[in-house]
Coordinates of C-alpha atoms in Angstrom, one line a residue:
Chain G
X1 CA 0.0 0.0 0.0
X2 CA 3.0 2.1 0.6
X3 CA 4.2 1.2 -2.8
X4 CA 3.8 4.3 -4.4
X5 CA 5.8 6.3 -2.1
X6 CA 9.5 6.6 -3.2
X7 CA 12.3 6.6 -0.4
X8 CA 15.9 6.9 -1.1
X9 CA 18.0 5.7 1.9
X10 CA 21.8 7.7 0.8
X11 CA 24.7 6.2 3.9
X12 CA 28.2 5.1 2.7
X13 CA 28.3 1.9 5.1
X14 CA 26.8 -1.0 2.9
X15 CA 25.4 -2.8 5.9
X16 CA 23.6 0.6 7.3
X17 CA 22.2 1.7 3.9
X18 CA 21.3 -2.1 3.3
X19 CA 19.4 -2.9 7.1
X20 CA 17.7 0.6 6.9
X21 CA 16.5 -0.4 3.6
X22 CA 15.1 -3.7 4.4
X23 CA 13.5 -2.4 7.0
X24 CA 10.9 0.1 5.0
X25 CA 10.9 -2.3 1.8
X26 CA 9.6 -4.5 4.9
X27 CA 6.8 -1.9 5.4
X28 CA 6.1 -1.6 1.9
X29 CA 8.2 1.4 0.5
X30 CA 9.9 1.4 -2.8
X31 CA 13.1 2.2 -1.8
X32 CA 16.4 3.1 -3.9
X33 CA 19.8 3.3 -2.0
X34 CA 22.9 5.7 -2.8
X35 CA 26.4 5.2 -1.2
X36 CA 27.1 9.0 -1.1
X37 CA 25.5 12.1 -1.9
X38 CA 27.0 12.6 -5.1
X39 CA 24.9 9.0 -6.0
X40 CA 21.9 10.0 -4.6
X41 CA 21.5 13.3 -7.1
X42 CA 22.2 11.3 -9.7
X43 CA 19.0 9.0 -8.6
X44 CA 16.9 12.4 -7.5
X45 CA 17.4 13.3 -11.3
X46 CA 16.1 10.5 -12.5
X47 CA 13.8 8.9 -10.7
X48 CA 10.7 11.3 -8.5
X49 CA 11.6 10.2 -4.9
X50 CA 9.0 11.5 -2.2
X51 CA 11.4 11.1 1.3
X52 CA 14.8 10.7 1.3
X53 CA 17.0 9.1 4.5
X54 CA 20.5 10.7 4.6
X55 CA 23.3 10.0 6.4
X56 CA 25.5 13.2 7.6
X57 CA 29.1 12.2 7.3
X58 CA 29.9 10.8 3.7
X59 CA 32.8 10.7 1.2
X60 CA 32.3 12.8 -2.4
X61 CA 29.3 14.7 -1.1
X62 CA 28.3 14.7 2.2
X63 CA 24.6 14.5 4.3
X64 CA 24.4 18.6 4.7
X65 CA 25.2 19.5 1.2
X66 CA 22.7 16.5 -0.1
X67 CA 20.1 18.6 1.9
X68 CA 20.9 22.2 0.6
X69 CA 20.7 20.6 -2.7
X70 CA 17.6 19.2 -2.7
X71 CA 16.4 21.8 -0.7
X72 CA 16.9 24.2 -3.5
X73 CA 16.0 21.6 -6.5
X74 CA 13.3 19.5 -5.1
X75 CA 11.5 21.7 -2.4
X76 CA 8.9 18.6 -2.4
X77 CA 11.1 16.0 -0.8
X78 CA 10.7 15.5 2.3
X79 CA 14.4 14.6 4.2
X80 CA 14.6 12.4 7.0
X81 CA 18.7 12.7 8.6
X82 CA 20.7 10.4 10.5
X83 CA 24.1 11.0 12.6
X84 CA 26.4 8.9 14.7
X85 CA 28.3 11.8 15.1
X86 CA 25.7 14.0 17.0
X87 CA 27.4 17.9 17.2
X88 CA 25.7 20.8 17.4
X89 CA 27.0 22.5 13.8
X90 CA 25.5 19.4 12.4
X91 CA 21.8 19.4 14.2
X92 CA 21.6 23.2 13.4
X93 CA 22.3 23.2 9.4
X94 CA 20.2 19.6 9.8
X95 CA 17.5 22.3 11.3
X96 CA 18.4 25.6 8.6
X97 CA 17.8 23.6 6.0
X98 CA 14.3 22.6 6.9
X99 CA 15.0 18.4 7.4
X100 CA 11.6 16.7 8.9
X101 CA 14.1 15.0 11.5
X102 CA 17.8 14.3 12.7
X103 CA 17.6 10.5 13.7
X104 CA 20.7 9.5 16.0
X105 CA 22.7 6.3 15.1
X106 CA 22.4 3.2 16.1
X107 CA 18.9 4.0 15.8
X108 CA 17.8 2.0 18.9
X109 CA 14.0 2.5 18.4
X110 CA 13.1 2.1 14.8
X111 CA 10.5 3.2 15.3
X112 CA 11.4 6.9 15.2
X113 CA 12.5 6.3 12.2
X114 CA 8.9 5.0 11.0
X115 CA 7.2 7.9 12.8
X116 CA 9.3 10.0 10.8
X117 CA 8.6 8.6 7.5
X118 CA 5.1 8.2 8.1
X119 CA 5.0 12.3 9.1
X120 CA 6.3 12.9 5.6
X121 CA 3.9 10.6 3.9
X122 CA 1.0 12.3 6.0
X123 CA 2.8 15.9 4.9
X124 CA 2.7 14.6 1.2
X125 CA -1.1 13.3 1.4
X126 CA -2.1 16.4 2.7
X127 CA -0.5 18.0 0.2
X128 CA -1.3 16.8 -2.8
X129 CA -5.3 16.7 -1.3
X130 CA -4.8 20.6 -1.3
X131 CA -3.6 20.4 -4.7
X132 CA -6.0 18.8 -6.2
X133 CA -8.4 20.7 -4.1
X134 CA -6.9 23.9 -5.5
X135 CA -6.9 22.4 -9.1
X136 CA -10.5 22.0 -8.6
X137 CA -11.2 25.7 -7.6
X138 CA -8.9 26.9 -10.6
X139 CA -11.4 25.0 -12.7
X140 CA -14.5 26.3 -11.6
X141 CA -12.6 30.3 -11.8
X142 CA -11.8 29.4 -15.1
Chain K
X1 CA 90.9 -21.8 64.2
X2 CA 88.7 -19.9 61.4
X3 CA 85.7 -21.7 63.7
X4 CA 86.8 -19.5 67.3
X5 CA 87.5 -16.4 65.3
X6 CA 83.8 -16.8 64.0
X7 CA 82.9 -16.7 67.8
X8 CA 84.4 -13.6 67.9
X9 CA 82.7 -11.9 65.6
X10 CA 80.1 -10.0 67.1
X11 CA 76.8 -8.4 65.6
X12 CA 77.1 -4.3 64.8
X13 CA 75.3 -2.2 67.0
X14 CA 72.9 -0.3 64.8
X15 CA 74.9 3.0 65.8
X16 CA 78.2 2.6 65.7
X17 CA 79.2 2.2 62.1
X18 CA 80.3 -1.7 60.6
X19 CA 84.5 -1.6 60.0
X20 CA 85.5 -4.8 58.3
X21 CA 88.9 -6.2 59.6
X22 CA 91.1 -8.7 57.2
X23 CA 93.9 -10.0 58.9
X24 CA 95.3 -13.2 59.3
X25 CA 97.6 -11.9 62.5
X26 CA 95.4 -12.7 65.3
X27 CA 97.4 -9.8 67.3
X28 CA 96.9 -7.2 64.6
X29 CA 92.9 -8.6 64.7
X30 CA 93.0 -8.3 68.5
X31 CA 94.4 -4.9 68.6
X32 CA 92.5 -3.7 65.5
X33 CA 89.5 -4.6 67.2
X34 CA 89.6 -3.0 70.4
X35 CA 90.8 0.4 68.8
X36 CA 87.7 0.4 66.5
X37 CA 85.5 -0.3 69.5
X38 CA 87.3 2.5 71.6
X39 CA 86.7 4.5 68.7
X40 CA 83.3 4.0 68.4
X41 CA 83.1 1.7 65.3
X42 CA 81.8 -1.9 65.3
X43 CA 84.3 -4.2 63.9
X44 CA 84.3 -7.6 62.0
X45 CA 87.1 -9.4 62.2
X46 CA 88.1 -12.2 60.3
X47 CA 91.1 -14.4 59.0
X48 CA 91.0 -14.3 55.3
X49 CA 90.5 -12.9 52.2
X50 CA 88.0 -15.4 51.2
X51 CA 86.1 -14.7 54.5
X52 CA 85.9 -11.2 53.9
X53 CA 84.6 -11.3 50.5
X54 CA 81.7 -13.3 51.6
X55 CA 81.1 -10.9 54.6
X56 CA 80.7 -8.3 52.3
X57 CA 78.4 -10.1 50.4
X58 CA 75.7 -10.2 53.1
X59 CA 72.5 -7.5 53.6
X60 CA 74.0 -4.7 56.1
X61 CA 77.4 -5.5 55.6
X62 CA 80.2 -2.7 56.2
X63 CA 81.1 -0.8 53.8
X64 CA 84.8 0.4 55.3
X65 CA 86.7 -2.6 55.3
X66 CA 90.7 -2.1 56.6
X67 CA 92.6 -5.3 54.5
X68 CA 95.7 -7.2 55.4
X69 CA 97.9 -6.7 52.4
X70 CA 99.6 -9.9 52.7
X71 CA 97.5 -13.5 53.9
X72 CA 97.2 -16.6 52.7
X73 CA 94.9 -17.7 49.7
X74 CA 92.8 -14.7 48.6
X75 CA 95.7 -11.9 49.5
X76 CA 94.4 -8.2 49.8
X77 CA 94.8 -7.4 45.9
X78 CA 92.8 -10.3 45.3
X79 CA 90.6 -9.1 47.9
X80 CA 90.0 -5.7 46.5
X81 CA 90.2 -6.9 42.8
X82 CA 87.3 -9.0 43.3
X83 CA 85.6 -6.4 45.5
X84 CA 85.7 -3.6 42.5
X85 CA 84.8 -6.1 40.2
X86 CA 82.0 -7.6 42.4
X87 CA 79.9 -4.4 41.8
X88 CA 77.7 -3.8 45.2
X89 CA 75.2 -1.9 45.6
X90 CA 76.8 0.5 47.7
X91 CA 80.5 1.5 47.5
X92 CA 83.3 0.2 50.2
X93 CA 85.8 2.4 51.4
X94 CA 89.4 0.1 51.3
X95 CA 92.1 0.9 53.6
X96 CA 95.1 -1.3 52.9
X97 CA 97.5 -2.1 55.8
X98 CA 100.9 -3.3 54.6
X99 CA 104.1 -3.7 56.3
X100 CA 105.4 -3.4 53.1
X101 CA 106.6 0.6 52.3
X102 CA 108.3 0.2 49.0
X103 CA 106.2 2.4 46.8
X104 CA 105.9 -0.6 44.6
X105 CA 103.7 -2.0 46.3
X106 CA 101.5 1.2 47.3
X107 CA 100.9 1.3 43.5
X108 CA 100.1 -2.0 43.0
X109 CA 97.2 -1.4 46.2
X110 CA 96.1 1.8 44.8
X111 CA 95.8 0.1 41.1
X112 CA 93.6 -2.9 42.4
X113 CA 91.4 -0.4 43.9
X114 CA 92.4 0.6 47.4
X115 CA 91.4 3.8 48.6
X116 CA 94.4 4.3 51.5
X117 CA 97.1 3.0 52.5
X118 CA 98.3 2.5 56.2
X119 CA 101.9 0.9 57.0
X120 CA 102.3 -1.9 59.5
X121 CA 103.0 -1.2 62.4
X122 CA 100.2 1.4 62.5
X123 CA 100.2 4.4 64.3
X124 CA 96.9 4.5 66.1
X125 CA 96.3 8.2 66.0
X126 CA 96.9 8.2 62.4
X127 CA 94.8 5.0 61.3
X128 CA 91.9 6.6 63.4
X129 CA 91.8 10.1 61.5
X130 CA 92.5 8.2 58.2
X131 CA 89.4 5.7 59.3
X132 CA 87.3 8.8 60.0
X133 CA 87.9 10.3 56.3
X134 CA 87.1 6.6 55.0
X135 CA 83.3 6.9 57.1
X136 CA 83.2 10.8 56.0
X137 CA 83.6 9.6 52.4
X138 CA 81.4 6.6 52.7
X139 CA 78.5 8.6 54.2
X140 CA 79.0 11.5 51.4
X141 CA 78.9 8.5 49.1
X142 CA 75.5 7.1 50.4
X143 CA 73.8 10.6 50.3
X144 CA 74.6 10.5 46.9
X145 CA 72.9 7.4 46.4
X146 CA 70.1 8.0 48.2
X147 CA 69.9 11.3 46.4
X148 CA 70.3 10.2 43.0
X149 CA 68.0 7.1 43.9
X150 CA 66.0 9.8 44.8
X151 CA 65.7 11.5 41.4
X152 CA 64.8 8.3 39.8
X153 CA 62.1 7.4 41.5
X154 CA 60.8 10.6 41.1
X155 CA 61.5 10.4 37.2
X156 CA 60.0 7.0 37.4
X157 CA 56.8 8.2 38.5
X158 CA 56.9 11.0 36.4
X159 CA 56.9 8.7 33.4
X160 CA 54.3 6.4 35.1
X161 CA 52.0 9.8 35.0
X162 CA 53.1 11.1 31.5
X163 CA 52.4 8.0 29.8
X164 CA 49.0 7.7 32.2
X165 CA 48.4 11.3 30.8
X166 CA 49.4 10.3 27.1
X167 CA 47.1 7.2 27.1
X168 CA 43.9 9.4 28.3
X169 CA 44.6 12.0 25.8
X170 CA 45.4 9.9 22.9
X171 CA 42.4 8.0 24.0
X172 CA 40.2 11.2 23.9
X173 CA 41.1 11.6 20.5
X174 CA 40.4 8.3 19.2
X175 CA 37.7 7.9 21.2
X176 CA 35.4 10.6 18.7
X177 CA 36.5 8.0 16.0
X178 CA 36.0 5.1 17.6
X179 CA 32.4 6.0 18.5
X180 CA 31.7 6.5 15.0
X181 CA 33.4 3.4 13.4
X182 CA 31.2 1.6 16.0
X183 CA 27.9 3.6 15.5
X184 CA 27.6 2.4 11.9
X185 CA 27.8 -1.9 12.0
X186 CA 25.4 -1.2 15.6
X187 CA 23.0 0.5 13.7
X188 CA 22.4 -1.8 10.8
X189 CA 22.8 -4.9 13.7
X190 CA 20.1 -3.0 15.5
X191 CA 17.7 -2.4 12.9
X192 CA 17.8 -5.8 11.5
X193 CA 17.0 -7.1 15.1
X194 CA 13.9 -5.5 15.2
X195 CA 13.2 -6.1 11.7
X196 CA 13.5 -9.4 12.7
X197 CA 11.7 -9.4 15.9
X198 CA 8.7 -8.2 13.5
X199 CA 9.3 -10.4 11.4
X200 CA 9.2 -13.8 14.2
X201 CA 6.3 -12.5 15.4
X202 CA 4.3 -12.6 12.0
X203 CA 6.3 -16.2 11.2
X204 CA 6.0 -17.5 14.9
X205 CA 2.0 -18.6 14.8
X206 CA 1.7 -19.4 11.3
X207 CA 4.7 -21.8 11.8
X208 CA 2.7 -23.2 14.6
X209 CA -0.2 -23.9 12.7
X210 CA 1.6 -25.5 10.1
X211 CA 3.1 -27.8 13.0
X212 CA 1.8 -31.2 10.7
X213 CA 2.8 -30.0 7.8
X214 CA 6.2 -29.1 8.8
X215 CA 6.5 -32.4 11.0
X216 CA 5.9 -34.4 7.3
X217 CA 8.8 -31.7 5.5
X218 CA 11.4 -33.2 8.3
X219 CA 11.0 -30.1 11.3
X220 CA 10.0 -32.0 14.5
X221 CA 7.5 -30.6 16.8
X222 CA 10.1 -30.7 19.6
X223 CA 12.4 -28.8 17.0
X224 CA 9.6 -26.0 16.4
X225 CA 9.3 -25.4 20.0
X226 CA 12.6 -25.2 20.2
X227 CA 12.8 -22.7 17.5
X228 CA 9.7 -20.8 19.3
X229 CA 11.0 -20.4 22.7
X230 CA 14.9 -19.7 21.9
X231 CA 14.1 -17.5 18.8
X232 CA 12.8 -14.2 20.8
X233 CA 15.5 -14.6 23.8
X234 CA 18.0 -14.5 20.9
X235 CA 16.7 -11.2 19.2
X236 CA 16.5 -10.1 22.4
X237 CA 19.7 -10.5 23.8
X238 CA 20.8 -9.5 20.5
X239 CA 19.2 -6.0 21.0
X240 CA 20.4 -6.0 24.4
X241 CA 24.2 -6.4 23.5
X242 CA 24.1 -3.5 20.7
X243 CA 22.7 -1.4 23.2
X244 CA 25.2 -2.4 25.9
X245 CA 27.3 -1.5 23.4
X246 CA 25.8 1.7 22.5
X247 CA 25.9 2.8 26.0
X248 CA 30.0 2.2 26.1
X249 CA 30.3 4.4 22.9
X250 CA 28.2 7.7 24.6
X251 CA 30.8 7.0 27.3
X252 CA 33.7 6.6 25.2
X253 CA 32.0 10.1 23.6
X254 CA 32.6 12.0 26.9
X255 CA 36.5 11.4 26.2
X256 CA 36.5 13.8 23.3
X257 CA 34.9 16.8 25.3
X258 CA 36.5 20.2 24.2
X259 CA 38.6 20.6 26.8
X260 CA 37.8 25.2 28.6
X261 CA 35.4 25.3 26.1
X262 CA 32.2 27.2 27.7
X263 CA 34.0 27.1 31.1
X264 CA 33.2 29.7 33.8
X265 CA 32.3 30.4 37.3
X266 CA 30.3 27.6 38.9
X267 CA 29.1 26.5 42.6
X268 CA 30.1 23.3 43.7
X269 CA 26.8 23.1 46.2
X270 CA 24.7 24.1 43.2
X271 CA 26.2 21.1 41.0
X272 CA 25.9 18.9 44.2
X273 CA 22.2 19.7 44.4
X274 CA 21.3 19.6 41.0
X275 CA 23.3 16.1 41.0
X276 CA 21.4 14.9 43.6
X277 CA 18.1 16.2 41.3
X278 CA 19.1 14.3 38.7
X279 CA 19.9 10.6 41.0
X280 CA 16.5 11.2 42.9
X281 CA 14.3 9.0 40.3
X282 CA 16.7 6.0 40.6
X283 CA 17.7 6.6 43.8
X284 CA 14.2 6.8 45.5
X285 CA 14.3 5.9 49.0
X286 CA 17.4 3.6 48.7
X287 CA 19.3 5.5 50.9
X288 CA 19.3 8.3 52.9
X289 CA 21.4 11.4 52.2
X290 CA 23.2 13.4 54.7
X291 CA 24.4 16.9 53.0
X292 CA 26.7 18.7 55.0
X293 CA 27.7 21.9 52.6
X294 CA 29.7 24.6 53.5
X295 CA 28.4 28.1 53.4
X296 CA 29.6 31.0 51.3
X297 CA 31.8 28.0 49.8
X298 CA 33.8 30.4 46.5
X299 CA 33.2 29.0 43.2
X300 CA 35.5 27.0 40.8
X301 CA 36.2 27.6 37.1
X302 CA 35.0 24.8 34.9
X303 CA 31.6 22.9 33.6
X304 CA 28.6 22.8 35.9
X305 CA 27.4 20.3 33.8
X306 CA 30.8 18.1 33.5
X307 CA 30.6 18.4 37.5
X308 CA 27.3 16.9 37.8
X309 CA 27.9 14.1 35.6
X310 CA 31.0 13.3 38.1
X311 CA 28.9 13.6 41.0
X312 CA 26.2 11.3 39.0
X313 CA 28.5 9.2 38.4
X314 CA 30.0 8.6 42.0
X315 CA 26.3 8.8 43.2
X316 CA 25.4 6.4 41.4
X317 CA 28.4 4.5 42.0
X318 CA 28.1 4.4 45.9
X319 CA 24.0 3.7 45.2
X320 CA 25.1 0.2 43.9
X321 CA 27.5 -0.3 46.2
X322 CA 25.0 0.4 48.8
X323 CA 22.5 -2.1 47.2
X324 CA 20.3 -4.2 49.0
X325 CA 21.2 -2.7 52.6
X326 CA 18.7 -0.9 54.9
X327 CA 21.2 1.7 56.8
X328 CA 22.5 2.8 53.4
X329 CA 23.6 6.2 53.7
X330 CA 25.5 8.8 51.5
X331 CA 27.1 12.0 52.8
X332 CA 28.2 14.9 50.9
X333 CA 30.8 17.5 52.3
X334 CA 31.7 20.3 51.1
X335 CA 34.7 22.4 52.8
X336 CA 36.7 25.2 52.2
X337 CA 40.4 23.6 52.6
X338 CA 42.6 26.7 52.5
X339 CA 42.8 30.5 50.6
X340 CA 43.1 28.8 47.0
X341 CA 41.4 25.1 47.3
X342 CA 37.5 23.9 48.0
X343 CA 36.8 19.9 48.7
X344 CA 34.0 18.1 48.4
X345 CA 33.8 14.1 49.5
X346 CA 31.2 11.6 49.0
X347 CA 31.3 9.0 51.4
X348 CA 29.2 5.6 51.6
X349 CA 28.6 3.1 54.4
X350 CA 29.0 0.5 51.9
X351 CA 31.5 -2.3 51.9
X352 CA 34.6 -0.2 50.5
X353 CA 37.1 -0.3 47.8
X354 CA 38.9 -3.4 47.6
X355 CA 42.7 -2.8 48.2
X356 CA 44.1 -4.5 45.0
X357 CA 41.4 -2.0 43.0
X358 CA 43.1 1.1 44.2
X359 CA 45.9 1.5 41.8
X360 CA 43.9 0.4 38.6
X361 CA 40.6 2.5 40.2
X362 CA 40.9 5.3 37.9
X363 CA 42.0 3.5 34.3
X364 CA 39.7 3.1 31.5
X365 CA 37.6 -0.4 31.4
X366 CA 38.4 -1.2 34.7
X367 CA 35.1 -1.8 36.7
X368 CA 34.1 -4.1 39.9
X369 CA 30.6 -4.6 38.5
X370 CA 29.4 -7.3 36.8
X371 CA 29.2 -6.9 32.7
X372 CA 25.8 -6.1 32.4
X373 CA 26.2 -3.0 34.9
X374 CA 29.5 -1.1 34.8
X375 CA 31.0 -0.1 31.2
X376 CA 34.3 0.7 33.4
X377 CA 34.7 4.3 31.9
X378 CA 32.5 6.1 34.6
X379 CA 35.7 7.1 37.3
X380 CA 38.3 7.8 34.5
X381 CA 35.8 10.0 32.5
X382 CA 35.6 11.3 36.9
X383 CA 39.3 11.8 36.6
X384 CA 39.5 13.5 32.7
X385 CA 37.0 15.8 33.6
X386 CA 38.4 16.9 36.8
X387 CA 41.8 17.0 35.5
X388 CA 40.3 19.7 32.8
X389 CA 39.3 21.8 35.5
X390 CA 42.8 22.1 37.4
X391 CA 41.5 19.7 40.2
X392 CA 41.9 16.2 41.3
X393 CA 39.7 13.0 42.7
X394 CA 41.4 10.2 44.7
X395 CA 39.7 7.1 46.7
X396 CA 40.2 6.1 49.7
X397 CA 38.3 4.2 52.4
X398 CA 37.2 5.4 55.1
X399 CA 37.7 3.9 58.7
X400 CA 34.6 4.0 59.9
X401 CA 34.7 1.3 56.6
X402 CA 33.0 2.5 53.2
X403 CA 34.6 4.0 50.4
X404 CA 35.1 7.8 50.4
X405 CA 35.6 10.0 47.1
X406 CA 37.3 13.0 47.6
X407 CA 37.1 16.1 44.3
X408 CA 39.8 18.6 45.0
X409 CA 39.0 21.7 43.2
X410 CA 40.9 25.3 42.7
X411 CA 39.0 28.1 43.4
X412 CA 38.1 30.7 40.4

């Protein structure tokens, strides 16, 4: 039922990226995976992804810069961020640049991380209802 | 005969100072003797060279020794050949006594390693000043020891510190690494533990229904319920471990602390209270408290917050100690030690600190507690932090019996 709903899970370590993964295929996501952010723009481009799960500390393109890019090139995805290295530079740019949640490694409750996906999806539904209601109203302007 | 002048031989006094005779003229021993006695020395006499070198050899033995150039078997070159080469502990002041004068043979004294040289027959005045320059030298030589054994000890422990202080420090800064390498394989362990806790508990019934079925594919029913009831304990204890180890890696975090950042004036009472705030949930009604805080007690420079997670930590500490005991009490003091230091001690009526655990107390991964409870880092994250503020702890216990934790602070 989740199906339709597009989640790309962007950490370096294979096993991370991989269990994280499993786990929202496992509630019925499509999920994609990217080993860096560099990877994950490349997927963004090509493929409409609704919530995307972001490690901080990466090699080629790191967690914060991911987020100020999609931030400025797909103001629709909603980003869910996760950090073993918990600072307080990190939490705030996390924060700045408008992320739905900074998840702390090892993620001991998964469920935070569920909560958090299914506030985006809920964000997104509400969304696109208001869309569609607004479509509706241009129609009857027209 | 070497059996009676054994008999004559009589234990040093521990004033008088230890003169070792070699002669193998019983007269000369004789007289030698009762001149060193008169003088005020304590003298060993004995025969032979051999005799003498084996005197020396023993714990407290003199370390003036007034040799017989000429006897039989080990003669008094031998003698003081063997003695340089013997290398003691503690140097021995040689007087040789020769009736021989030809400066030949004064050489040949001084060469092997004498120090002076008195001709038979001795004049007593004489031998008794040039004894009294042997002690004066012997003693300068011992303070010299003592002074430069002294210095090494002191170097020694000096090291013992530097290389303590090097292993916390390089620690810190591996630690911030460490935590992270770690983070990464405990979070996918984690979450594919409670994926697969989910997951049994979907499979668990429906493998239970199929109980025939699966008995006719080859799974016994005493293999299922072996499968049912070990399966959650696993994933549990699974879970447990990566969140044992979880808790070790926030610990290990405290390590990399910037050290002065966001330091400034802060009251010890205030972090005592505050700590005791924080303990009262776990602590509830487990023991009894006795705070006994100094007044008007001047701040320290540091982190309020670094204080109260020492005091925590040694709360907490003594709480377990204390464990399962109905007179459990805790007291906090706070003094004013002098113009420049404040003090404040936590002290438990607990069972104290085991002697052997003093000297290892304060290292990394040492802990008393079982597995499950201590992760060993609690008392040297104590000892990082309070080094960072300019202070101190130390353990002792006290002997009313309990262990007592004293943080020794300077004041702002």
């Amino acid at each position: 039922m989740n199906e339709n709903i597009h989640i790309l899970v962007v950490d370096d370590e294979t096993d991370v990226r991989d269990s994280i993964a499993r786990h929202l295929r496992f509630l019925g996501y499509d999920v994609e995976t990217a080993a860096n952010g560099k990877e994950a723009a490349t997927i963004l481009e090509q493929k409409k992804t609704d919530i995307v799960v972001s490690d901080i500390m990466m090699p080629e393109m790191d967690g914060i810069e991911l987020l100020r890019l999609i931030r400025k090139d797909y103001p629709m995805t909603h980003i869910i961020m996760m950090t073993g290295f918990v600072t307080q530079e990190n939490i705030l740019a996390c924060m700045r640049l408008g992320a739905q949640t900074c998840l702390f490694k090892p993620i001991e409750d998964i469920e935070e991380l569920e909560e958090a996906v299914h506030a985006a999806e809920n964000a997104l539904k509400k969304w696109k209802e208001t869309f569609v209601r607004l479509r509706k109203l241009n129609v009857q302007y027209k | 005969m070497p059996t009676n002048e054994k008999e004559k031989i009589e234990p040093p006094p521990p004033h008088p100072i230890p003169v070792l005779v070699a002669d193998d003229e019983e007269t000369t021993r004789i007289m030698l003797e009762e001149f060193l006695w008169e003088w005020g020395y304590a003298p060993m006499c004995v025969p032979d060279g051999l005799t003498a070198f084996n005197a020396l050899h023993k714990p407290d033995a003199p370390c003036l020794a007034i040799i017989d150039w000429m006897m039989p078997g080990m003669d008094g070159t031998d003698l003081i050949q063997a003695v340089r080469s013997a290398k003691f502990d503690r140097y021995i002041y040689v007087i040789m006594l020769t009736a021989r004068q030809e400066q030949e043979a004064l050489l040949k004294g001084l060469e092997a390693g004498a120090d002076d040289f008195v001709p038979k027959p001795f004049d007593a005045r004489e031998l008794q000043s040039r004894i009294a320059v042997g002690a004066r030298v012997v003693k300068m030589q011992n303070q010299l020891k003592a002074y430069a054994q002294n210095l090494e000890t002191l170097a020694e422990e000096r090291a013992a510190q530097l290389i303590h202080a090097d292993r916390l420090s390089s620690l810190g800064i591996m630690a911030a690494g460490v935590a992270h390498e770690i983070n990464n394989p405990c979070t996918s362990i984690s979450s594919n533990m409670q994926l697969l806790k989910r997951m049994w508990k979907t499979l668990s019934p429906i493998l239970q229904q199929n109980a025939a079925t699966l008995e006719n594919n080859g799974l016994s029913s005493a293999q299922l319920a072996f499968f049912q009831t070990e399966m959650p304990g696993m994933i549990e204890n699974s879970l447990n471990s990566v969140k044992r180890i979880t808790q070790i890696v926030r610990s290990l975090k405290t390590y990399s602390h910037k050290e002065g950042a966001g330091f400034q004036q802060c009251s010890l009472n205030q972090c005592i209270h505050e700590a005791l705030r924080l303990c009262a949930g776990p602590l509830k009604q487990r023991l009894a408290i006795t705070e006994k805080l100094a007044e008007n007690l001047p701040p320290f420079y540091g982190d309020a917050q670094q204080m109260e997670q020492v005091l925590v930590n040694l709360i907490m500490n003594a709480a377990d100690a204390l464990q399962g005991r109905t007179d459990a009490n805790l007291t906090i003091t706070t003094t004013w030690i002098d113009t420049e230091h404040i003090e404040a001690r936590i002290q438990d009526n607990g069972p104290g600190i085991p002697e052997d655990a003093f000297s290892k107390l304060f290292m990394p991964f040492f802990t008393t507690k079982s597995m499950s409870k201590g992760t060993g880092l609690g008392l040297s994250i104590c000892e990082s932090i309070m080094n960072s503020f300019g202070g101190r702890i130390s353990a002792s216990n006290s002997p009313q019996g309990g262990a007592c934790f004293t943080l020794y602070l300077p004041i702002s």
